[in-house]
Amino acid sequence: MSGFKRHRRSGACVATFTVFEADLLRSLAAQLIELLRNESATATQGQDPFERLMDFSGPTTEPEDPVLARLFPTAYPEDEEAAGDFRRFTESTLRDGKAAGAAAIIDALEEAGLPAEPQDGIFIDVELDQAEAMTWMRSFTDMRLAIGTRLGVEEGDEDHWLALPDDDPQAQVHDIYDWLGYLQETLVRAAR
């Protein structure tokens, strides 16, 4: 597990993943896309003729799934109407952007040679320009928010996670959460 480094000549952010690491990233990105698409981002049509004309049909209420609520927090907690308007005009586009970012990770890994059926001994070399690096960073944030929300990760609870036995499923998922943080940190450094 080497993380990302800056290529000396090209300035690109490069990393080498084992086939299993790359497959895990592909799986996490695919799960994020599924989560973003699973719960409808469309609310009932408003009665305003201009809205119908412009098709501003985004949601007006906070998502039911706690992960989606974390990914799309309420912009105006003290003003329900303003929060609903903000969500209606922005959430669908934000969902599309997050899904596109996760899809870009899958595409990059597969273009780098990640096979459909991973086999031991294969390494995947990824090279990202600045724009691609930013996309990956945002997707790493989304994946970490999703995992952290599902696990109930809180600031200062490191001792809890360290105390879990290695074979505990939550500990294993928390290790993935930490690994994504490591990848994100090395990518931030490499992109500077």
PDB file of C-alpha atoms in Angstrom:
ATOM      1  CA  MET A   1       0.000   0.000   0.000  1.00  0.00           C
ATOM      2  CA  SER A   2       2.022   2.920  -1.271  1.00  0.00           C
ATOM      3  CA  GLY A   3      -0.616   5.598  -1.846  1.00  0.00           C
ATOM      4  CA  PHE A   4      -0.304   8.404  -4.377  1.00  0.00           C
ATOM      5  CA  LYS A   5       2.887  10.174  -5.377  1.00  0.00           C
ATOM      6  CA  ARG A   6       3.610  13.034  -7.730  1.00  0.00           C
ATOM      7  CA  HIS A   7       5.351  11.949 -10.929  1.00  0.00           C
ATOM      8  CA  ARG A   8       8.559  13.935 -11.161  1.00  0.00           C
ATOM      9  CA  ARG A   9       8.382  14.789 -14.849  1.00  0.00           C
ATOM     10  CA  SER A  10       4.708  14.888 -15.746  1.00  0.00           C
ATOM     11  CA  GLY A  11       3.380  16.241 -12.444  1.00  0.00           C
ATOM     12  CA  ALA A  12       0.610  13.628 -12.534  1.00  0.00           C
ATOM     13  CA  CYS A  13      -0.572  11.874  -9.386  1.00  0.00           C
ATOM     14  CA  VAL A  14       0.342   8.202  -9.673  1.00  0.00           C
ATOM     15  CA  ALA A  15      -0.411   5.129  -7.598  1.00  0.00           C
ATOM     16  CA  THR A  16       0.025   1.404  -7.941  1.00  0.00           C
ATOM     17  CA  PHE A  17      -2.707  -0.793  -6.490  1.00  0.00           C
ATOM     18  CA  THR A  18      -2.825  -4.531  -6.122  1.00  0.00           C
ATOM     19  CA  VAL A  19      -5.668  -5.960  -8.144  1.00  0.00           C
ATOM     20  CA  PHE A  20      -7.597  -6.546  -4.921  1.00  0.00           C
ATOM     21  CA  GLU A  21      -7.138  -2.944  -3.741  1.00  0.00           C
ATOM     22  CA  ALA A  22      -8.266  -1.670  -7.140  1.00  0.00           C
ATOM     23  CA  ASP A  23     -11.236  -4.042  -7.104  1.00  0.00           C
ATOM     24  CA  LEU A  24     -12.188  -2.803  -3.625  1.00  0.00           C
ATOM     25  CA  LEU A  25     -12.095   0.800  -4.891  1.00  0.00           C
ATOM     26  CA  ARG A  26     -14.239  -0.193  -7.867  1.00  0.00           C
ATOM     27  CA  SER A  27     -16.720  -1.901  -5.551  1.00  0.00           C
ATOM     28  CA  LEU A  28     -16.901   1.096  -3.189  1.00  0.00           C
ATOM     29  CA  ALA A  29     -17.452   3.461  -6.113  1.00  0.00           C
ATOM     30  CA  ALA A  30     -20.174   1.202  -7.528  1.00  0.00           C
ATOM     31  CA  GLN A  31     -21.885   1.024  -4.117  1.00  0.00           C
ATOM     32  CA  LEU A  32     -21.792   4.825  -3.878  1.00  0.00           C
ATOM     33  CA  ILE A  33     -23.422   5.130  -7.304  1.00  0.00           C
ATOM     34  CA  GLU A  34     -26.089   2.616  -6.301  1.00  0.00           C
ATOM     35  CA  LEU A  35     -26.774   4.530  -3.082  1.00  0.00           C
ATOM     36  CA  LEU A  36     -27.082   7.826  -4.954  1.00  0.00           C
ATOM     37  CA  ARG A  37     -29.480   6.330  -7.493  1.00  0.00           C
ATOM     38  CA  ASN A  38     -31.467   4.052  -5.164  1.00  0.00           C
ATOM     39  CA  GLU A  39     -33.492   6.674  -3.294  1.00  0.00           C
ATOM     40  CA  SER A  40     -35.450   8.947  -5.599  1.00  0.00           C
ATOM     41  CA  ALA A  41     -34.174  12.499  -5.873  1.00  0.00           C
ATOM     42  CA  THR A  42     -37.446  13.679  -7.405  1.00  0.00           C
ATOM     43  CA  ALA A  43     -40.351  15.173  -5.485  1.00  0.00           C
ATOM     44  CA  THR A  44     -43.867  15.811  -6.670  1.00  0.00           C
ATOM     45  CA  GLN A  45     -44.229  18.550  -9.266  1.00  0.00           C
ATOM     46  CA  GLY A  46     -44.979  22.027  -7.921  1.00  0.00           C
ATOM     47  CA  GLN A  47     -47.935  23.969  -9.199  1.00  0.00           C
ATOM     48  CA  ASP A  48     -45.848  26.914 -10.425  1.00  0.00           C
ATOM     49  CA  PRO A  49     -46.024  27.104 -14.271  1.00  0.00           C
ATOM     50  CA  PHE A  50     -42.459  28.425 -14.551  1.00  0.00           C
ATOM     51  CA  GLU A  51     -41.148  25.487 -12.490  1.00  0.00           C
ATOM     52  CA  ARG A  52     -43.011  23.033 -14.713  1.00  0.00           C
ATOM     53  CA  LEU A  53     -41.547  24.750 -17.763  1.00  0.00           C
ATOM     54  CA  MET A  54     -38.000  24.609 -16.379  1.00  0.00           C
ATOM     55  CA  ASP A  55     -38.520  21.150 -14.792  1.00  0.00           C
ATOM     56  CA  PHE A  56     -37.174  22.043 -11.356  1.00  0.00           C
ATOM     57  CA  SER A  57     -38.300  18.699 -10.003  1.00  0.00           C
ATOM     58  CA  GLY A  58     -35.710  17.987  -7.372  1.00  0.00           C
ATOM     59  CA  PRO A  59     -36.544  16.819  -3.855  1.00  0.00           C
ATOM     60  CA  THR A  60     -37.739  19.260  -1.221  1.00  0.00           C
ATOM     61  CA  THR A  61     -37.204  17.165   1.907  1.00  0.00           C
ATOM     62  CA  GLU A  62     -34.142  15.643   3.519  1.00  0.00           C
ATOM     63  CA  PRO A  63     -33.355  12.091   2.327  1.00  0.00           C
ATOM     64  CA  GLU A  64     -34.532   9.284   4.600  1.00  0.00           C
ATOM     65  CA  ASP A  65     -31.243   7.376   4.436  1.00  0.00           C
ATOM     66  CA  PRO A  66     -28.819   8.773   7.058  1.00  0.00           C
ATOM     67  CA  VAL A  67     -25.895   8.496   4.624  1.00  0.00           C
ATOM     68  CA  LEU A  68     -27.713  10.514   1.966  1.00  0.00           C
ATOM     69  CA  ALA A  69     -28.750  13.023   4.628  1.00  0.00           C
ATOM     70  CA  ARG A  70     -25.043  13.374   5.499  1.00  0.00           C
ATOM     71  CA  LEU A  71     -24.027  13.697   1.840  1.00  0.00           C
ATOM     72  CA  PHE A  72     -26.781  16.286   1.223  1.00  0.00           C
ATOM     73  CA  PRO A  73     -27.229  18.209   4.479  1.00  0.00           C
ATOM     74  CA  THR A  74     -29.993  20.749   4.930  1.00  0.00           C
ATOM     75  CA  ALA A  75     -28.747  24.153   3.822  1.00  0.00           C
ATOM     76  CA  TYR A  76     -31.118  26.213   5.963  1.00  0.00           C
ATOM     77  CA  PRO A  77     -32.059  24.247   9.089  1.00  0.00           C
ATOM     78  CA  GLU A  78     -33.985  27.190  10.534  1.00  0.00           C
ATOM     79  CA  ASP A  79     -36.038  27.870   7.383  1.00  0.00           C
ATOM     80  CA  GLU A  80     -37.909  24.845   6.030  1.00  0.00           C
ATOM     81  CA  GLU A  81     -39.161  26.638   2.908  1.00  0.00           C
ATOM     82  CA  ALA A  82     -35.722  27.982   1.936  1.00  0.00           C
ATOM     83  CA  ALA A  83     -34.175  24.583   2.678  1.00  0.00           C
ATOM     84  CA  GLY A  84     -36.761  22.883   0.443  1.00  0.00           C
ATOM     85  CA  ASP A  85     -36.178  25.355  -2.383  1.00  0.00           C
ATOM     86  CA  PHE A  86     -32.406  24.981  -2.122  1.00  0.00           C
ATOM     87  CA  ARG A  87     -32.685  21.190  -2.136  1.00  0.00           C
ATOM     88  CA  ARG A  88     -35.092  21.206  -5.105  1.00  0.00           C
ATOM     89  CA  PHE A  89     -32.747  23.315  -7.231  1.00  0.00           C
ATOM     90  CA  THR A  90     -29.451  21.663  -6.265  1.00  0.00           C
ATOM     91  CA  GLU A  91     -29.720  18.078  -5.012  1.00  0.00           C
ATOM     92  CA  SER A  92     -30.361  16.314  -8.320  1.00  0.00           C
ATOM     93  CA  THR A  93     -27.332  18.008  -9.870  1.00  0.00           C
ATOM     94  CA  LEU A  94     -25.197  17.247  -6.817  1.00  0.00           C
ATOM     95  CA  ARG A  95     -26.239  13.577  -6.939  1.00  0.00           C
ATOM     96  CA  ASP A  96     -25.360  13.429 -10.631  1.00  0.00           C
ATOM     97  CA  GLY A  97     -21.955  14.979  -9.930  1.00  0.00           C
ATOM     98  CA  LYS A  98     -21.162  12.573  -7.112  1.00  0.00           C
ATOM     99  CA  ALA A  99     -22.244   9.586  -9.215  1.00  0.00           C
ATOM    100  CA  ALA A 100     -20.147  10.824 -12.151  1.00  0.00           C
ATOM    101  CA  GLY A 101     -17.122  11.158  -9.867  1.00  0.00           C
ATOM    102  CA  ALA A 102     -17.515   7.592  -8.611  1.00  0.00           C
ATOM    103  CA  ALA A 103     -17.979   6.383 -12.199  1.00  0.00           C
ATOM    104  CA  ALA A 104     -14.746   8.174 -13.164  1.00  0.00           C
ATOM    105  CA  ILE A 105     -12.882   6.100 -10.570  1.00  0.00           C
ATOM    106  CA  ILE A 106     -14.338   2.894 -11.996  1.00  0.00           C
ATOM    107  CA  ASP A 107     -13.485   3.971 -15.559  1.00  0.00           C
ATOM    108  CA  ALA A 108      -9.910   4.925 -14.648  1.00  0.00           C
ATOM    109  CA  LEU A 109      -9.292   1.632 -12.867  1.00  0.00           C
ATOM    110  CA  GLU A 110     -10.711  -0.405 -15.728  1.00  0.00           C
ATOM    111  CA  GLU A 111      -8.800   1.627 -18.325  1.00  0.00           C
ATOM    112  CA  ALA A 112      -5.651   0.938 -16.282  1.00  0.00           C
ATOM    113  CA  GLY A 113      -6.279  -2.793 -16.700  1.00  0.00           C
ATOM    114  CA  LEU A 114      -8.491  -3.873 -13.803  1.00  0.00           C
ATOM    115  CA  PRO A 115     -10.114  -7.106 -15.001  1.00  0.00           C
ATOM    116  CA  ALA A 116     -13.701  -8.112 -14.298  1.00  0.00           C
ATOM    117  CA  GLU A 117     -12.408 -11.110 -12.334  1.00  0.00           C
ATOM    118  CA  PRO A 118      -9.349 -10.126 -10.242  1.00  0.00           C
ATOM    119  CA  GLN A 119      -6.477 -12.603 -10.088  1.00  0.00           C
ATOM    120  CA  ASP A 120      -3.551 -12.504  -7.701  1.00  0.00           C
ATOM    121  CA  GLY A 121      -0.296 -11.033  -8.967  1.00  0.00           C
ATOM    122  CA  ILE A 122      -1.789  -8.192 -11.031  1.00  0.00           C
ATOM    123  CA  PHE A 123      -0.962  -4.569 -10.280  1.00  0.00           C
ATOM    124  CA  ILE A 124      -2.940  -1.578 -11.500  1.00  0.00           C
ATOM    125  CA  ASP A 125      -1.050   1.657 -12.239  1.00  0.00           C
ATOM    126  CA  VAL A 126      -3.210   4.774 -12.123  1.00  0.00           C
ATOM    127  CA  GLU A 127      -2.110   8.194 -13.378  1.00  0.00           C
ATOM    128  CA  LEU A 128      -4.314  11.209 -12.665  1.00  0.00           C
ATOM    129  CA  ASP A 129      -4.044  14.764 -13.940  1.00  0.00           C
ATOM    130  CA  GLN A 130      -5.083  17.630 -11.641  1.00  0.00           C
ATOM    131  CA  ALA A 131      -8.777  17.554 -12.618  1.00  0.00           C
ATOM    132  CA  GLU A 132      -8.959  13.768 -12.214  1.00  0.00           C
ATOM    133  CA  ALA A 133      -7.184  14.004  -8.855  1.00  0.00           C
ATOM    134  CA  MET A 134      -9.807  16.491  -7.629  1.00  0.00           C
ATOM    135  CA  THR A 135     -12.582  14.142  -8.766  1.00  0.00           C
ATOM    136  CA  TRP A 136     -11.002  11.225  -6.897  1.00  0.00           C
ATOM    137  CA  MET A 137     -10.532  13.352  -3.759  1.00  0.00           C
ATOM    138  CA  ARG A 138     -14.214  14.322  -3.750  1.00  0.00           C
ATOM    139  CA  SER A 139     -15.254  10.702  -4.266  1.00  0.00           C
ATOM    140  CA  PHE A 140     -12.976   9.543  -1.453  1.00  0.00           C
ATOM    141  CA  THR A 141     -14.720  12.097   0.779  1.00  0.00           C
ATOM    142  CA  ASP A 142     -18.137  10.773  -0.263  1.00  0.00           C
ATOM    143  CA  MET A 143     -17.090   7.151   0.337  1.00  0.00           C
ATOM    144  CA  ARG A 144     -15.647   8.005   3.753  1.00  0.00           C
ATOM    145  CA  LEU A 145     -18.763   9.939   4.743  1.00  0.00           C
ATOM    146  CA  ALA A 146     -20.904   6.978   3.721  1.00  0.00           C
ATOM    147  CA  ILE A 147     -18.820   4.434   5.624  1.00  0.00           C
ATOM    148  CA  GLY A 148     -18.340   6.688   8.629  1.00  0.00           C
ATOM    149  CA  THR A 149     -22.073   7.372   8.866  1.00  0.00           C
ATOM    150  CA  ARG A 150     -22.974   3.676   8.624  1.00  0.00           C
ATOM    151  CA  LEU A 151     -20.397   2.789  11.296  1.00  0.00           C
ATOM    152  CA  GLY A 152     -21.246   5.726  13.559  1.00  0.00           C
ATOM    153  CA  VAL A 153     -17.682   7.068  13.522  1.00  0.00           C
ATOM    154  CA  GLU A 154     -17.303  10.130  15.730  1.00  0.00           C
ATOM    155  CA  GLU A 155     -14.464  12.494  16.470  1.00  0.00           C
ATOM    156  CA  GLY A 156     -12.201  11.145  19.201  1.00  0.00           C
ATOM    157  CA  ASP A 157     -13.452   7.540  19.110  1.00  0.00           C
ATOM    158  CA  GLU A 158     -10.190   6.016  17.848  1.00  0.00           C
ATOM    159  CA  ASP A 159      -9.746   3.930  21.016  1.00  0.00           C
ATOM    160  CA  HIS A 160     -13.086   2.216  20.395  1.00  0.00           C
ATOM    161  CA  TRP A 161     -12.002   1.103  16.920  1.00  0.00           C
ATOM    162  CA  LEU A 162      -8.544   0.026  18.066  1.00  0.00           C
ATOM    163  CA  ALA A 163     -10.081  -2.100  20.845  1.00  0.00           C
ATOM    164  CA  LEU A 164     -12.168  -4.194  18.432  1.00  0.00           C
ATOM    165  CA  PRO A 165     -10.748  -7.614  17.511  1.00  0.00           C
ATOM    166  CA  ASP A 166      -9.297  -7.909  14.013  1.00  0.00           C
ATOM    167  CA  ASP A 167     -11.984 -10.379  12.965  1.00  0.00           C
ATOM    168  CA  ASP A 168     -14.836  -8.040  13.945  1.00  0.00           C
ATOM    169  CA  PRO A 169     -16.693  -7.003  10.746  1.00  0.00           C
ATOM    170  CA  GLN A 170     -16.986  -3.417  11.980  1.00  0.00           C
ATOM    171  CA  ALA A 171     -13.229  -3.277  12.574  1.00  0.00           C
ATOM    172  CA  GLN A 172     -12.614  -4.516   9.050  1.00  0.00           C
ATOM    173  CA  VAL A 173     -14.922  -1.887   7.547  1.00  0.00           C
ATOM    174  CA  HIS A 174     -13.259   0.747   9.723  1.00  0.00           C
ATOM    175  CA  ASP A 175      -9.908  -0.361   8.283  1.00  0.00           C
ATOM    176  CA  ILE A 176     -11.308   0.389   4.815  1.00  0.00           C
ATOM    177  CA  TYR A 177     -12.461   3.785   6.097  1.00  0.00           C
ATOM    178  CA  ASP A 178      -8.906   4.474   7.356  1.00  0.00           C
ATOM    179  CA  TRP A 179      -7.385   3.215   4.099  1.00  0.00           C
ATOM    180  CA  LEU A 180      -9.534   5.610   2.075  1.00  0.00           C
ATOM    181  CA  GLY A 181      -8.366   8.410   4.373  1.00  0.00           C
ATOM    182  CA  TYR A 182      -4.773   7.417   3.738  1.00  0.00           C
ATOM    183  CA  LEU A 183      -5.320   7.384  -0.027  1.00  0.00           C
ATOM    184  CA  GLN A 184      -7.020  10.763   0.134  1.00  0.00           C
ATOM    185  CA  GLU A 185      -4.209  12.253   2.218  1.00  0.00           C
ATOM    186  CA  THR A 186      -1.508  10.990  -0.139  1.00  0.00           C
ATOM    187  CA  LEU A 187      -3.496  12.219  -3.142  1.00  0.00           C
ATOM    188  CA  VAL A 188      -3.843  15.695  -1.605  1.00  0.00           C
ATOM    189  CA  ARG A 189      -0.063  15.819  -1.069  1.00  0.00           C
ATOM    190  CA  ALA A 190       0.686  14.558  -4.566  1.00  0.00           C
ATOM    191  CA  ALA A 191      -1.670  17.076  -6.172  1.00  0.00           C
ATOM    192  CA  ARG A 192      -0.025  20.125  -4.574  1.00  0.00           C
TER     193      ARG A 192
END
